[in-house]
Short mmCIF file of C-alpha atoms in Angstrom, two decimals:
data_model
loop_
_atom_site.label_atom_id
_atom_site.label_comp_id
_atom_site.label_asym_id
_atom_site.label_seq_id
_atom_site.Cartn_x
_atom_site.Cartn_y
_atom_site.Cartn_z
CA MET K 1 -24.60 -15.53 19.77
CA SER K 2 -21.22 -14.10 18.76
CA PRO K 3 -18.41 -16.59 18.19
CA GLU K 4 -15.71 -17.11 20.80
CA PRO K 5 -12.70 -14.83 20.43
CA LEU K 6 -9.98 -16.18 18.18
CA VAL K 7 -7.01 -16.83 20.47
CA VAL K 8 -3.63 -16.50 18.76
CA THR K 9 -0.66 -17.82 20.71
CA ILE K 10 2.71 -16.20 20.05
CA ASP K 11 6.05 -17.56 21.24
CA LEU K 12 8.64 -14.81 20.87
CA LYS K 13 11.46 -17.38 21.01
CA ASN K 14 10.06 -19.32 18.03
CA ARG K 15 11.50 -17.21 15.22
CA ALA K 16 11.06 -17.63 11.48
CA GLN K 17 12.77 -15.38 8.88
CA VAL K 18 14.45 -12.05 9.47
CA ILE K 19 12.69 -9.11 7.79
CA ASP K 20 15.00 -7.03 5.60
CA ASN K 21 12.64 -4.39 4.21
CA PHE K 22 9.30 -3.30 2.80
CA GLY K 23 9.45 -1.16 -0.32
CA ALA K 24 8.02 0.09 -3.57
CA ALA K 25 9.25 1.00 -7.05
CA GLY K 26 9.32 4.60 -8.24
CA CYS K 27 9.24 3.85 -11.92
CA TRP K 28 8.21 5.95 -14.94
CA TYR K 29 6.07 8.63 -13.34
CA ALA K 30 8.75 9.64 -10.83
CA GLU K 31 10.43 11.56 -13.64
CA GLY K 32 7.55 13.97 -14.28
CA ILE K 33 6.64 14.39 -10.61
CA GLY K 34 10.17 14.86 -9.32
CA LYS K 35 11.22 17.14 -12.17
CA HIS K 36 8.14 19.32 -12.73
CA TRP K 37 5.40 19.02 -10.10
CA PRO K 38 5.07 21.86 -7.56
CA ALA K 39 7.16 21.33 -4.42
CA GLU K 40 4.19 21.12 -2.05
CA LYS K 41 2.62 18.24 -3.99
CA LYS K 42 5.72 16.15 -4.58
CA GLU K 43 6.88 16.70 -1.00
CA ARG K 44 3.55 15.31 0.25
CA ILE K 45 3.85 12.28 -2.04
CA ALA K 46 7.33 11.62 -0.65
CA GLU K 47 6.02 12.05 2.90
CA LEU K 48 3.23 9.53 2.29
CA LEU K 49 5.76 6.96 1.07
CA PHE K 50 8.70 7.52 3.39
CA SER K 51 7.71 9.30 6.61
CA ARG K 52 7.65 7.51 9.97
CA GLU K 53 6.28 10.56 11.81
CA ARG K 54 2.82 11.01 13.39
CA ASP K 55 0.66 14.13 13.33
CA ALA K 56 -0.66 15.85 16.46
CA ARG K 57 -3.49 13.31 16.75
CA GLY K 58 -1.18 10.32 16.37
CA ASN K 59 -2.11 9.59 12.75
CA PRO K 60 0.83 8.32 10.67
CA ARG K 61 1.97 10.89 8.09
CA GLY K 62 3.20 8.10 5.81
CA ILE K 63 3.96 4.40 5.58
CA GLY K 64 7.68 4.52 6.41
CA LEU K 65 9.02 2.38 3.57
CA SER K 66 12.42 0.81 4.29
CA ALA K 67 13.30 0.17 0.61
CA TRP K 68 13.01 2.17 -2.62
CA ARG K 69 13.54 0.71 -6.09
CA PHE K 70 15.23 3.01 -8.64
CA ASN K 71 15.11 2.17 -12.36
CA ILE K 72 18.36 2.68 -14.27
CA GLY K 73 17.03 3.66 -17.68
CA GLY K 74 18.10 2.26 -21.03
CA GLY K 75 18.10 5.49 -23.03
CA THR K 76 14.78 5.06 -24.83
CA ALA K 77 13.59 8.56 -23.88
CA GLU K 78 16.36 10.16 -25.95
CA GLN K 79 15.23 8.10 -28.95
CA GLY K 80 11.79 9.72 -28.78
CA ASP K 81 9.08 8.18 -30.98
CA SER K 82 11.74 6.25 -32.87
CA SER K 83 12.31 4.25 -29.65
CA GLY K 84 9.28 2.17 -30.67
CA ILE K 85 7.78 2.46 -27.16
CA GLN K 86 4.29 3.89 -27.48
CA ASP K 87 3.82 5.68 -24.14
CA VAL K 88 6.24 8.59 -23.79
CA ASN K 89 6.14 8.20 -20.00
CA ARG K 90 7.47 4.64 -20.21
CA ARG K 91 10.57 5.65 -22.12
CA VAL K 92 13.45 6.17 -19.71
CA GLU K 93 16.50 8.37 -20.09
CA GLY K 94 19.98 6.85 -20.09
CA PHE K 95 23.18 8.14 -18.52
CA LEU K 96 25.37 6.77 -21.33
CA ASN K 97 26.24 8.99 -24.30
CA ASP K 98 26.90 7.49 -27.73
CA ASP K 99 30.60 8.40 -27.42
CA GLY K 100 30.94 6.38 -24.20
CA THR K 101 30.90 9.37 -21.83
CA TYR K 102 28.23 9.89 -19.16
CA ASN K 103 25.64 12.62 -18.64
CA TRP K 104 24.61 12.78 -14.99
CA ASN K 105 21.90 15.38 -15.67
CA LYS K 106 19.53 12.61 -16.76
CA GLN K 107 16.74 11.00 -14.70
CA VAL K 108 16.43 14.15 -12.59
CA GLY K 109 12.91 13.29 -11.38
CA TYR K 110 13.87 9.75 -10.41
CA THR K 111 16.86 11.10 -8.54
CA TRP K 112 14.68 13.61 -6.65
CA PHE K 113 12.74 10.70 -5.11
CA LEU K 114 15.98 8.84 -4.39
CA LYS K 115 17.27 11.85 -2.43
CA LYS K 116 13.97 12.12 -0.58
CA ALA K 117 14.11 8.44 0.37
CA LYS K 118 17.61 8.99 1.76
CA GLN K 119 16.55 12.13 3.66
CA TYR K 120 13.69 10.25 5.32
CA GLY K 121 16.08 7.48 6.38
CA VAL K 122 14.94 4.74 3.99
CA GLU K 123 17.45 1.99 4.78
CA ASN K 124 17.67 0.20 1.44
CA LEU K 125 18.16 1.81 -1.96
CA ILE K 126 17.82 -0.74 -4.76
CA ALA K 127 18.82 -0.10 -8.38
CA PHE K 128 17.32 -2.25 -11.11
CA SER K 129 17.66 -2.35 -14.88
CA ASN K 130 15.00 -3.50 -17.34
CA THR K 131 17.28 -3.30 -20.38
CA PRO K 132 20.95 -2.71 -21.07
CA PRO K 133 21.67 0.72 -22.61
CA VAL K 134 20.38 0.88 -26.19
CA GLN K 135 23.99 1.43 -27.30
CA TYR K 136 24.70 -2.14 -26.18
CA THR K 137 21.57 -3.96 -27.44
CA SER K 138 21.50 -6.18 -30.52
CA ASN K 139 18.73 -4.21 -32.23
CA GLY K 140 19.56 -0.76 -30.83
CA ARG K 141 16.26 -0.69 -28.93
CA GLY K 142 15.14 -1.03 -25.33
CA PHE K 143 12.96 -4.07 -26.11
CA LYS K 144 13.08 -7.14 -28.38
CA THR K 145 11.83 -7.30 -31.94
CA GLU K 146 12.61 -11.01 -32.36
CA LYS K 147 10.83 -13.61 -30.23
CA ASP K 148 13.74 -15.92 -29.41
CA TYR K 149 13.87 -15.59 -25.59
CA ARG K 150 17.54 -14.58 -25.79
CA SER K 151 19.04 -11.51 -24.21
CA ASN K 152 18.99 -8.31 -26.24
CA LEU K 153 22.52 -7.57 -25.00
CA LYS K 154 25.18 -7.91 -27.71
CA PRO K 155 27.37 -10.95 -26.93
CA ASP K 156 30.51 -8.80 -26.81
CA LYS K 157 29.01 -6.19 -24.44
CA TYR K 158 28.61 -8.15 -21.18
CA GLU K 159 31.62 -6.49 -19.54
CA ALA K 160 30.60 -3.10 -20.93
CA TYR K 161 27.09 -3.47 -19.47
CA ALA K 162 28.52 -4.53 -16.11
CA ASP K 163 30.88 -1.54 -16.12
CA PHE K 164 27.98 0.77 -17.03
CA LEU K 165 25.99 -0.40 -14.00
CA THR K 166 29.03 -0.04 -11.76
CA GLU K 167 29.67 3.46 -13.13
CA VAL K 168 26.10 4.46 -12.24
CA LEU K 169 26.41 2.99 -8.74
CA GLY K 170 29.75 4.73 -8.19
CA HIS K 171 28.35 8.08 -9.32
CA TYR K 172 25.40 7.92 -6.92
CA GLU K 173 27.65 6.75 -4.09
CA SER K 174 29.83 9.82 -4.65
CA GLU K 175 26.64 11.90 -4.25
CA GLY K 176 25.90 10.29 -0.89
CA LEU K 177 23.33 7.88 -2.33
CA ARG K 178 24.75 4.40 -1.87
CA PHE K 179 22.74 1.57 -3.36
CA GLN K 180 22.69 -1.47 -1.11
CA TYR K 181 21.54 -3.67 -4.02
CA ILE K 182 21.78 -3.83 -7.81
CA SER K 183 19.51 -5.98 -9.99
CA PRO K 184 20.91 -6.42 -13.54
CA VAL K 185 18.05 -8.44 -15.10
CA ASN K 186 14.27 -8.24 -14.79
CA GLU K 187 11.60 -10.86 -15.51
CA PRO K 188 13.89 -12.88 -17.78
CA GLN K 189 11.13 -15.38 -18.65
CA TRP K 190 9.07 -13.04 -20.83
CA ASP K 191 9.93 -12.51 -24.52
CA TRP K 192 9.70 -8.67 -24.23
CA THR K 193 8.90 -8.30 -27.91
CA GLY K 194 6.86 -5.48 -29.33
CA LYS K 195 5.89 -4.02 -32.67
CA ILE K 196 7.67 -0.79 -33.47
CA GLY K 197 5.53 2.02 -32.11
CA GLU K 198 3.44 -0.33 -29.96
CA ALA K 199 5.99 -1.64 -27.43
CA LYS K 200 4.83 -1.17 -23.85
CA GLN K 201 8.10 -0.63 -21.97
CA GLU K 202 11.82 -1.40 -21.74
CA GLY K 203 12.64 -5.08 -21.25
CA SER K 204 14.82 -8.02 -22.24
CA PRO K 205 14.59 -11.79 -21.82
CA TRP K 206 17.60 -13.65 -20.40
CA ARG K 207 18.42 -17.35 -20.48
CA ASN K 208 19.85 -18.75 -17.26
CA GLU K 209 23.35 -19.02 -18.75
CA GLU K 210 23.11 -15.39 -19.88
CA ILE K 211 22.08 -14.33 -16.38
CA ALA K 212 25.04 -16.21 -14.91
CA ARG K 213 27.36 -14.53 -17.39
CA VAL K 214 26.13 -11.00 -16.67
CA VAL K 215 26.17 -11.56 -12.89
CA LYS K 216 29.77 -12.82 -13.04
CA ALA K 217 30.78 -9.79 -15.11
CA LEU K 218 29.01 -7.44 -12.69
CA ASP K 219 30.58 -9.13 -9.66
CA GLY K 220 34.03 -8.66 -11.21
CA SER K 221 33.33 -5.02 -12.00
CA LEU K 222 32.12 -4.32 -8.44
CA VAL K 223 35.21 -5.98 -7.00
CA SER K 224 37.63 -4.04 -9.21
CA ASN K 225 35.84 -0.76 -8.42
CA LYS K 226 35.80 -1.54 -4.67
CA LEU K 227 32.03 -1.08 -4.31
CA SER K 228 30.10 -2.95 -1.62
CA THR K 229 26.72 -3.12 -3.41
CA GLN K 230 25.23 -6.62 -3.48
CA ILE K 231 23.70 -8.24 -6.57
CA ILE K 232 20.13 -9.53 -6.38
CA LEU K 233 18.69 -11.95 -8.92
CA PRO K 234 16.83 -13.20 -10.91
CA GLU K 235 13.64 -11.08 -10.51
CA ALA K 236 11.63 -14.08 -11.71
CA ALA K 237 8.44 -12.97 -13.48
CA GLN K 238 6.36 -15.45 -11.44
CA LEU K 239 7.17 -17.26 -8.21
CA ASN K 240 6.80 -20.70 -9.81
CA PHE K 241 9.73 -19.98 -12.16
CA LEU K 242 11.99 -19.95 -9.10
CA TYR K 243 11.48 -23.67 -8.51
CA GLY K 244 9.79 -25.09 -11.61
CA GLY K 245 9.18 -24.79 -15.33
CA THR K 246 10.93 -26.08 -18.45
CA SER K 247 12.03 -22.88 -20.21
CA THR K 248 15.62 -21.63 -20.55
CA ALA K 249 14.92 -19.36 -17.55
CA SER K 250 13.30 -21.82 -15.15
CA ARG K 251 14.21 -23.66 -11.89
CA GLN K 252 16.33 -20.67 -10.98
CA VAL K 253 16.96 -21.57 -7.33
CA GLN K 254 18.41 -24.93 -8.40
CA GLN K 255 20.29 -23.43 -11.35
CA PHE K 256 22.01 -20.59 -9.49
CA PHE K 257 22.44 -22.15 -6.04
CA GLY K 258 22.55 -25.91 -6.66
CA GLN K 259 25.87 -27.31 -5.47
CA ASN K 260 26.51 -29.23 -8.69
CA SER K 261 24.97 -26.73 -11.10
CA PRO K 262 27.37 -25.37 -13.74
CA LEU K 263 25.66 -21.98 -13.26
CA ASN K 264 26.19 -21.86 -9.47
CA LEU K 265 26.79 -18.24 -8.43
CA SER K 266 27.04 -18.69 -4.66
CA THR K 267 30.82 -18.26 -4.48
CA LEU K 268 30.79 -14.77 -6.02
CA THR K 269 31.82 -11.95 -3.67
CA HIS K 270 28.75 -9.75 -4.22
CA VAL K 271 26.03 -12.43 -4.50
CA PRO K 272 24.17 -13.17 -1.24
CA ARG K 273 22.33 -16.47 -0.80
CA LEU K 274 19.10 -14.81 -1.86
CA VAL K 275 16.58 -15.17 -4.70
CA VAL K 276 14.07 -12.49 -5.61
CA GLY K 277 10.85 -13.12 -7.50
CA HIS K 278 7.55 -11.47 -8.38
CA SER K 279 4.12 -12.50 -7.08
CA TYR K 280 2.27 -11.51 -10.26
CA PHE K 281 -0.17 -14.05 -11.73
CA THR K 282 0.20 -16.45 -8.77
CA ASP K 283 -2.72 -15.02 -6.82
CA THR K 284 -5.79 -16.76 -8.26
CA GLY K 285 -7.69 -18.77 -5.65
CA ASP K 286 -6.52 -19.22 -2.06
CA SER K 287 -5.45 -22.86 -2.41
CA GLY K 288 -3.28 -22.20 -5.47
CA THR K 289 -1.83 -19.05 -3.92
CA VAL K 290 -0.79 -20.93 -0.79
CA ALA K 291 0.50 -24.00 -2.65
CA ILE K 292 2.86 -21.98 -4.87
CA ARG K 293 4.26 -20.14 -1.86
CA GLN K 294 4.73 -23.39 0.03
CA GLN K 295 6.82 -24.61 -2.91
CA VAL K 296 8.93 -21.44 -2.75
CA ALA K 297 9.50 -21.99 0.98
CA ASP K 298 10.36 -25.68 0.53
CA THR K 299 12.79 -25.09 -2.36
CA THR K 300 14.59 -22.12 -0.83
CA ARG K 301 14.94 -24.02 2.46
CA GLN K 302 16.34 -27.06 0.65
CA TYR K 303 18.98 -24.94 -1.14
CA GLY K 304 19.81 -22.74 1.82
CA VAL K 305 18.77 -19.44 0.25
CA ARG K 306 16.51 -16.62 1.42
CA PHE K 307 13.60 -15.23 -0.60
CA TRP K 308 12.38 -11.71 -1.34
CA GLN K 309 9.14 -10.74 -3.08
CA SER K 310 10.36 -7.78 -5.12
CA GLU K 311 7.42 -6.83 -7.37
CA TYR K 312 3.69 -7.25 -7.06
CA SER K 313 0.55 -5.52 -8.17
CA MET K 314 -2.79 -6.91 -9.29
CA LEU K 315 -1.78 -7.51 -12.91
CA GLY K 316 -3.87 -10.67 -13.15
CA ASP K 317 -7.54 -11.00 -12.23
CA GLY K 318 -6.96 -12.97 -9.02
CA PHE K 319 -7.89 -9.90 -6.98
CA ARG K 320 -11.46 -10.12 -8.33
CA GLU K 321 -11.90 -13.38 -6.38
CA GLY K 322 -14.41 -14.74 -8.85
CA THR K 323 -16.47 -11.58 -9.29
CA LYS K 324 -16.96 -9.78 -12.59
CA THR K 325 -17.70 -6.33 -11.19
CA ARG K 326 -15.39 -3.48 -10.22
CA ARG K 327 -13.55 -3.99 -6.95
CA SER K 328 -13.74 -1.24 -4.37
CA ALA K 329 -10.65 0.41 -2.95
CA ARG K 330 -11.35 -1.45 0.29
CA ASP K 331 -11.50 -4.82 -1.48
CA CYS K 332 -8.24 -4.11 -3.31
CA GLY K 333 -6.52 -3.08 -0.08
CA LEU K 334 -7.71 -6.19 1.72
CA PHE K 335 -6.59 -8.43 -1.13
CA LEU K 336 -3.19 -6.75 -1.17
CA ALA K 337 -2.84 -7.28 2.58
CA LYS K 338 -3.69 -10.95 2.07
CA ILE K 339 -1.00 -11.44 -0.59
CA ILE K 340 1.57 -9.73 1.65
CA HIS K 341 0.45 -12.03 4.49
CA GLU K 342 0.80 -15.18 2.35
CA ASP K 343 4.20 -14.13 1.00
CA LEU K 344 5.48 -13.47 4.52
CA THR K 345 3.92 -16.39 6.37
CA VAL K 346 3.91 -19.16 3.74
CA ALA K 347 6.77 -18.27 1.37
CA ASN K 348 8.86 -16.79 4.23
CA ALA K 349 9.65 -13.62 2.29
CA GLY K 350 12.35 -11.53 3.97
CA ALA K 351 11.32 -8.46 1.98
CA TRP K 352 8.15 -7.32 0.25
CA GLN K 353 8.10 -4.66 -2.47
CA PHE K 354 5.16 -3.22 -4.43
CA TRP K 355 4.95 -2.16 -8.08
CA ASN K 356 4.26 0.75 -8.53
CA ALA K 357 4.34 3.58 -5.98
CA PHE K 358 2.26 5.84 -8.23
CA GLU K 359 0.48 5.62 -11.58
CA PRO K 360 -2.37 7.46 -13.29
CA GLY K 361 -5.72 6.09 -12.12
CA ARG K 362 -8.60 6.38 -9.72
CA ALA K 363 -8.51 5.89 -5.96
CA GLU K 364 -12.11 4.64 -5.57
CA TYR K 365 -12.06 1.27 -7.34
CA ASP K 366 -9.84 -1.23 -9.23
CA THR K 367 -6.72 0.32 -7.68
CA ARG K 368 -4.64 -2.52 -9.07
CA TYR K 369 -1.29 -1.01 -9.91
CA TYR K 370 -0.47 1.80 -7.49
CA LEU K 371 -0.31 3.01 -3.90
CA ILE K 372 -0.97 6.61 -4.90
CA ALA K 373 -3.40 7.40 -7.73
CA LEU K 374 -2.23 10.20 -10.02
CA GLN K 375 -4.45 12.56 -12.00
CA PRO K 376 -1.73 14.28 -14.09
CA ASN K 377 -2.12 16.92 -16.75
CA GLN K 378 -1.38 15.99 -20.35
CA ASP K 379 2.36 16.67 -20.11
CA HIS K 380 2.75 15.20 -16.61
CA THR K 381 4.16 18.54 -15.39
CA ASP K 382 1.50 18.93 -12.68
CA GLY K 383 -1.65 17.27 -11.45
CA SER K 384 -3.44 16.02 -8.40
CA PHE K 385 -3.07 12.76 -6.49
CA SER K 386 -5.06 10.57 -4.09
CA GLN K 387 -4.17 8.04 -1.43
CA THR K 388 -5.51 4.52 -1.98
CA LYS K 389 -6.33 1.86 0.58
CA ASN K 390 -3.38 -0.08 -0.95
CA LEU K 391 -1.02 2.52 0.49
CA TRP K 392 -2.25 1.89 4.00
CA ALA K 393 -2.56 -1.88 3.55
CA LEU K 394 1.18 -1.97 2.88
CA GLY K 395 1.73 0.58 5.64
CA HIS K 396 0.26 -1.78 8.25
CA TYR K 397 3.42 -3.81 7.68
CA SER K 398 6.04 -1.32 6.47
CA LEU K 399 5.68 1.36 9.12
CA PHE K 400 5.92 -0.97 12.09
CA ILE K 401 7.97 -4.00 10.99
CA ARG K 402 11.44 -2.53 10.67
CA PRO K 403 14.58 -4.07 9.11
CA GLY K 404 16.16 -6.65 11.40
CA MET K 405 12.93 -7.73 13.08
CA HIS K 406 11.90 -11.39 12.86
CA ARG K 407 8.64 -13.03 12.03
CA VAL K 408 7.62 -15.25 14.94
CA LEU K 409 5.46 -18.34 14.65
CA THR K 410 1.86 -18.30 15.80
CA SER K 411 -0.83 -20.87 16.52
CA ARG K 412 -4.58 -20.28 16.53
CA SER K 413 -7.39 -21.68 18.64
CA ASP K 414 -9.57 -22.51 15.62
CA ASN K 415 -6.74 -24.53 13.98
CA LEU K 416 -7.57 -23.17 10.53
CA THR K 417 -5.09 -23.86 7.74
CA ALA K 418 -3.60 -21.01 5.72
CA VAL K 419 -6.12 -21.70 2.95
CA GLU K 420 -9.10 -21.76 5.34
CA ALA K 421 -7.99 -18.57 7.13
CA ALA K 422 -7.65 -16.68 3.84
CA GLN K 423 -11.37 -15.82 3.79
CA LYS K 424 -11.63 -15.26 7.54
CA VAL K 425 -9.05 -13.77 9.93
CA MET K 426 -5.33 -13.85 9.09
CA VAL K 427 -2.77 -13.03 11.78
CA SER K 428 1.01 -12.69 11.66
CA ALA K 429 3.50 -11.55 14.33
CA TYR K 430 6.96 -9.96 14.34
CA SER K 431 9.44 -9.33 17.16
CA GLY K 432 12.17 -6.74 17.55
CA GLU K 433 14.60 -5.48 20.15
CA LYS K 434 13.56 -4.26 23.62
CA GLY K 435 10.45 -6.41 23.65
CA LYS K 436 8.89 -4.85 20.55
CA LEU K 437 6.07 -6.95 19.12
CA VAL K 438 3.98 -6.18 16.02
CA VAL K 439 0.86 -8.15 15.17
CA VAL K 440 -1.01 -7.61 11.89
CA ALA K 441 -4.57 -8.95 11.74
CA ILE K 442 -6.67 -8.93 8.57
CA ASN K 443 -10.40 -9.47 9.06
CA TYR K 444 -11.69 -10.61 5.66
CA GLU K 445 -15.17 -11.26 7.02
CA PRO K 446 -18.27 -9.03 6.76
CA GLU K 447 -18.75 -9.26 10.57
CA ALA K 448 -16.58 -7.94 13.39
CA ARG K 449 -14.38 -10.57 15.05
CA ASP K 450 -12.80 -10.63 18.49
CA LEU K 451 -9.11 -11.50 18.75
CA ARG K 452 -7.17 -12.30 21.90
CA LEU K 453 -3.39 -12.61 21.97
CA ASP K 454 -1.63 -15.05 24.26
CA VAL K 455 2.00 -13.98 24.18
CA LYS K 456 4.45 -16.23 25.97
CA SER K 457 6.94 -14.32 28.15
CA LEU K 458 5.00 -11.01 28.13
CA LYS K 459 3.06 -9.94 31.22
CA SER K 460 -0.69 -10.25 30.70
CA GLY K 461 -1.29 -6.59 31.56
CA THR K 462 1.06 -5.38 28.81
CA THR K 463 -0.53 -2.68 26.70
CA TYR K 464 -0.51 -2.26 22.94
CA GLN K 465 -1.04 0.63 20.51
CA ARG K 466 -3.64 -0.04 17.82
CA TYR K 467 -3.94 1.22 14.22
CA VAL K 468 -6.92 0.36 12.02
CA THR K 469 -7.87 0.69 8.35
CA THR K 470 -11.46 0.19 7.25
CA ALA K 471 -13.51 1.22 4.21
CA ALA K 472 -14.19 4.61 5.86
CA PRO K 473 -12.36 7.44 4.07
CA ASP K 474 -10.78 8.76 7.29
CA GLU K 475 -9.76 5.39 8.72
CA ASN K 476 -6.29 4.87 7.28
CA MET K 477 -4.06 3.31 9.95
CA LYS K 478 -6.11 5.41 12.35
CA PRO K 479 -4.98 5.22 15.98
CA TYR K 480 -7.64 3.49 18.09
CA PRO K 481 -7.66 3.37 21.90
CA SER K 482 -4.86 1.20 23.30
CA GLY K 483 -5.66 -2.01 25.12
CA LYS K 484 -4.24 -4.84 27.21
CA LEU K 485 -2.91 -8.05 25.70
CA ASN K 486 -5.01 -10.40 27.82
CA GLN K 487 -8.28 -8.71 26.78
CA PRO K 488 -10.02 -9.36 23.45
CA VAL K 489 -9.72 -6.69 20.77
CA THR K 490 -12.49 -6.24 18.22
CA LEU K 491 -11.47 -6.35 14.55
CA PRO K 492 -13.99 -4.32 12.51
CA PRO K 493 -15.58 -5.97 9.45
CA HIS K 494 -13.35 -5.96 6.33
CA SER K 495 -10.44 -4.32 8.15
CA ILE K 496 -6.71 -4.41 8.78
CA THR K 497 -5.42 -3.87 12.33
CA THR K 498 -1.85 -3.54 13.55
CA LEU K 499 -1.16 -3.94 17.26
CA VAL K 500 2.19 -2.69 18.55
CA VAL K 501 3.76 -3.51 21.93
CA ASN K 502 6.74 -1.41 23.07
CA GLU K 503 6.65 0.85 20.03
#
């Protein structure tokens, strides 16, 4: 006998957080693709990421991202092998010349994607920096060679670094590419050291007082240059560093937004009451995953700040869920959807951004780090690419839940807790203008499950559009027949379904 349908009750008046955006980073490999790959290929990659259109059969052409993260490079590419960064593709060009002038013909590939995002109507362009320009770092490199957890920025270059970032923002704004947000530090908790020739990427640690100093300098520079870009911080390397820890870059909500904290930044013109952090390494086991996000929600609520999840991929082994074998593309997509669900429904994330949009790899299994799997040639001047189930897992949220919509609270007939639901059926709901309602349902189970929605204030005969992703190669947000709200809808085994009312 099949179980009773799961009844999820939705009260459109019972709102939680506003949703600002869903996005991804276009780091490293954007340069080769945007600069060298044939137009037809790179245009299709951009379409997959940014398009909100449907084809003749109603299939989405892309996932309609509403945010795009652009990396302002530190100038390690110009240093070549002497940069000390092993992988040539992870060295990034810099706009700053040694004589203090600027060369705007750098990062051409990155900029190609930025222009494409703008053309497709992506609402939020976000600039972030992993390291100050190498001209301003203590060791002249884009990473640390001394493990002291202090910033690599020379103590007398804080204003210069702030002015550099503002100069970059002003240049792009003059080109019609205004950045809504600038992020001056990234994952300040890590030591970012590397042996010369073996370093993995650009990076710098930052102590909380160093972060406060650079943010104040940047705020002043933005004010004096009359730019409206807002500063986001602190890009915590793990969510638990936002509220806990004992390092010099811990308890960052309390440090930067506590009323009596000497590092309080809330009065600065360009600093919103917002903290951004990364969900890496906080995804092992459902109970731990939920508990950490509950702490984020409790702490941000206590200090009156909003929260964004600004970087996540399956860096840790949490996605294996206790197995030792390879994980299929389907399993990775389902796990990604679950983390997005927990970040939105438990941590109350107002934005959710993935790292990385594209990287070299396979699309069939262990698709940990990318939405689009690249198979580039040796010089990264051409290649092929494949969609992953991760792309569409994110798309179930990003295409339909647009900036300005609100998450609305739900209750379920089986009364499962967030931890209990994490291996069964997870449901979240979002409301917009003109009666728009989006419901995302993840069926983690090996059997089909019936779901019925009870939506207060909507007529029972109201119809919905339905989009489904399963393990099948051709089922990627595939339009299924529409249905009526008061009738059960079947969720296929191991699937993600988005239902849309008044699309």
